[in-house]
Amino acid sequence: MEAKKFELGDVVEMKKQHPCGTNEWKIIRMGADIRIKCEGCQHSVMIPRRDFEKKLKKILIPANPVTEEQN
Ligand SMILES: [Zn+2]
């Protein structure tokens, strides 16, 4: 199993979409709680990190794409 890695600025998809119909959230704050903002209506919510990890489905757009340059 692969651990989901997320960081500030990532756009993620959650298991549940926002009532506005959008399922794209941007991580705008990281701490003990994670604050994410709906890309559809700009509404933001704060959720505990553990809940966020449980509800996170996948990273859509990484803020800093990892480039592997190992030979
Ligand atoms: Zn929304």
PDB file of C-alpha atoms and ligand atoms in Angstrom:
ATOM      1  CA  MET A   1       0.000   0.000   0.000  1.00  0.00           C
ATOM      2  CA  GLU A   2       1.166   3.445  -0.878  1.00  0.00           C
ATOM      3  CA  ALA A   3       1.033   6.270   1.611  1.00  0.00           C
ATOM      4  CA  LYS A   4      -0.691   9.351   0.377  1.00  0.00           C
ATOM      5  CA  LYS A   5       1.590  12.298   0.485  1.00  0.00           C
ATOM      6  CA  PHE A   6       0.149  15.720   0.395  1.00  0.00           C
ATOM      7  CA  GLU A   7       1.521  19.151   0.926  1.00  0.00           C
ATOM      8  CA  LEU A   8       0.546  22.766   1.011  1.00  0.00           C
ATOM      9  CA  GLY A   9      -0.850  23.962  -2.287  1.00  0.00           C
ATOM     10  CA  ASP A  10      -1.855  20.540  -3.611  1.00  0.00           C
ATOM     11  CA  VAL A  11      -5.233  20.213  -5.280  1.00  0.00           C
ATOM     12  CA  VAL A  12      -6.880  17.036  -4.047  1.00  0.00           C
ATOM     13  CA  GLU A  13      -9.971  14.954  -4.586  1.00  0.00           C
ATOM     14  CA  MET A  14     -11.929  13.873  -1.524  1.00  0.00           C
ATOM     15  CA  LYS A  15     -14.168  10.844  -1.068  1.00  0.00           C
ATOM     16  CA  LYS A  16     -17.122  13.169  -0.782  1.00  0.00           C
ATOM     17  CA  GLN A  17     -17.639  16.096  -3.083  1.00  0.00           C
ATOM     18  CA  HIS A  18     -18.696  19.491  -1.867  1.00  0.00           C
ATOM     19  CA  PRO A  19     -22.460  20.186  -2.037  1.00  0.00           C
ATOM     20  CA  CYS A  20     -21.736  22.712  -4.803  1.00  0.00           C
ATOM     21  CA  GLY A  21     -20.836  19.779  -7.048  1.00  0.00           C
ATOM     22  CA  THR A  22     -17.093  20.304  -7.193  1.00  0.00           C
ATOM     23  CA  ASN A  23     -14.607  17.751  -5.987  1.00  0.00           C
ATOM     24  CA  GLU A  24     -11.410  19.705  -6.178  1.00  0.00           C
ATOM     25  CA  TRP A  25      -9.931  21.102  -3.023  1.00  0.00           C
ATOM     26  CA  LYS A  26      -6.792  23.089  -2.523  1.00  0.00           C
ATOM     27  CA  ILE A  27      -4.779  22.662   0.656  1.00  0.00           C
ATOM     28  CA  ILE A  28      -4.326  26.157   2.009  1.00  0.00           C
ATOM     29  CA  ARG A  29      -3.156  25.430   5.528  1.00  0.00           C
ATOM     30  CA  MET A  30      -1.318  22.576   7.141  1.00  0.00           C
ATOM     31  CA  GLY A  31      -1.006  21.882  10.815  1.00  0.00           C
ATOM     32  CA  ALA A  32      -2.729  19.682  13.344  1.00  0.00           C
ATOM     33  CA  ASP A  33      -5.748  20.657  11.280  1.00  0.00           C
ATOM     34  CA  ILE A  34      -5.833  20.932   7.533  1.00  0.00           C
ATOM     35  CA  ARG A  35      -7.680  23.739   5.830  1.00  0.00           C
ATOM     36  CA  ILE A  36      -8.902  23.064   2.335  1.00  0.00           C
ATOM     37  CA  LYS A  37     -10.684  25.339  -0.071  1.00  0.00           C
ATOM     38  CA  CYS A  38     -13.269  24.248  -2.586  1.00  0.00           C
ATOM     39  CA  GLU A  39     -12.088  25.202  -6.060  1.00  0.00           C
ATOM     40  CA  GLY A  40     -15.676  25.525  -7.215  1.00  0.00           C
ATOM     41  CA  CYS A  41     -17.141  28.003  -4.750  1.00  0.00           C
ATOM     42  CA  GLN A  42     -14.076  29.052  -2.716  1.00  0.00           C
ATOM     43  CA  HIS A  43     -15.670  27.834   0.500  1.00  0.00           C
ATOM     44  CA  SER A  44     -13.041  26.633   2.952  1.00  0.00           C
ATOM     45  CA  VAL A  45     -13.261  24.054   5.680  1.00  0.00           C
ATOM     46  CA  MET A  46     -10.910  22.992   8.446  1.00  0.00           C
ATOM     47  CA  ILE A  47     -10.640  19.323   9.331  1.00  0.00           C
ATOM     48  CA  PRO A  48      -8.379  17.375  11.658  1.00  0.00           C
ATOM     49  CA  ARG A  49      -5.392  15.858   9.866  1.00  0.00           C
ATOM     50  CA  ARG A  50      -6.464  12.312  10.683  1.00  0.00           C
ATOM     51  CA  ASP A  51      -9.913  12.884   9.166  1.00  0.00           C
ATOM     52  CA  PHE A  52      -8.383  14.520   6.153  1.00  0.00           C
ATOM     53  CA  GLU A  53      -6.149  11.513   5.508  1.00  0.00           C
ATOM     54  CA  LYS A  54      -9.163   9.241   5.796  1.00  0.00           C
ATOM     55  CA  LYS A  55     -11.270  11.307   3.420  1.00  0.00           C
ATOM     56  CA  LEU A  56      -8.571  12.019   0.893  1.00  0.00           C
ATOM     57  CA  LYS A  57      -9.048  10.087  -2.312  1.00  0.00           C
ATOM     58  CA  LYS A  58      -6.178  11.291  -4.424  1.00  0.00           C
ATOM     59  CA  ILE A  59      -3.893  14.140  -5.284  1.00  0.00           C
ATOM     60  CA  LEU A  60      -5.042  15.772  -8.492  1.00  0.00           C
ATOM     61  CA  ILE A  61      -2.396  18.451  -8.926  1.00  0.00           C
ATOM     62  CA  PRO A  62       0.729  18.323  -6.754  1.00  0.00           C
ATOM     63  CA  ALA A  63       2.054  21.726  -5.755  1.00  0.00           C
ATOM     64  CA  ASN A  64       5.590  20.499  -6.262  1.00  0.00           C
ATOM     65  CA  PRO A  65       5.754  17.590  -8.677  1.00  0.00           C
ATOM     66  CA  VAL A  66       8.508  15.226  -7.720  1.00  0.00           C
ATOM     67  CA  THR A  67      11.024  14.701 -10.437  1.00  0.00           C
ATOM     68  CA  GLU A  68      13.055  11.582 -10.098  1.00  0.00           C
ATOM     69  CA  GLU A  69      16.458  11.917 -11.583  1.00  0.00           C
ATOM     70  CA  GLN A  70      18.203   8.870 -10.283  1.00  0.00           C
ATOM     71  CA  ASN A  71      20.291   6.688 -12.508  1.00  0.00           C
TER      72      ASN A  71
HETATM   73 ZN    ZN B   1     -17.902  24.164  -3.260  1.00  0.00          ZN
END
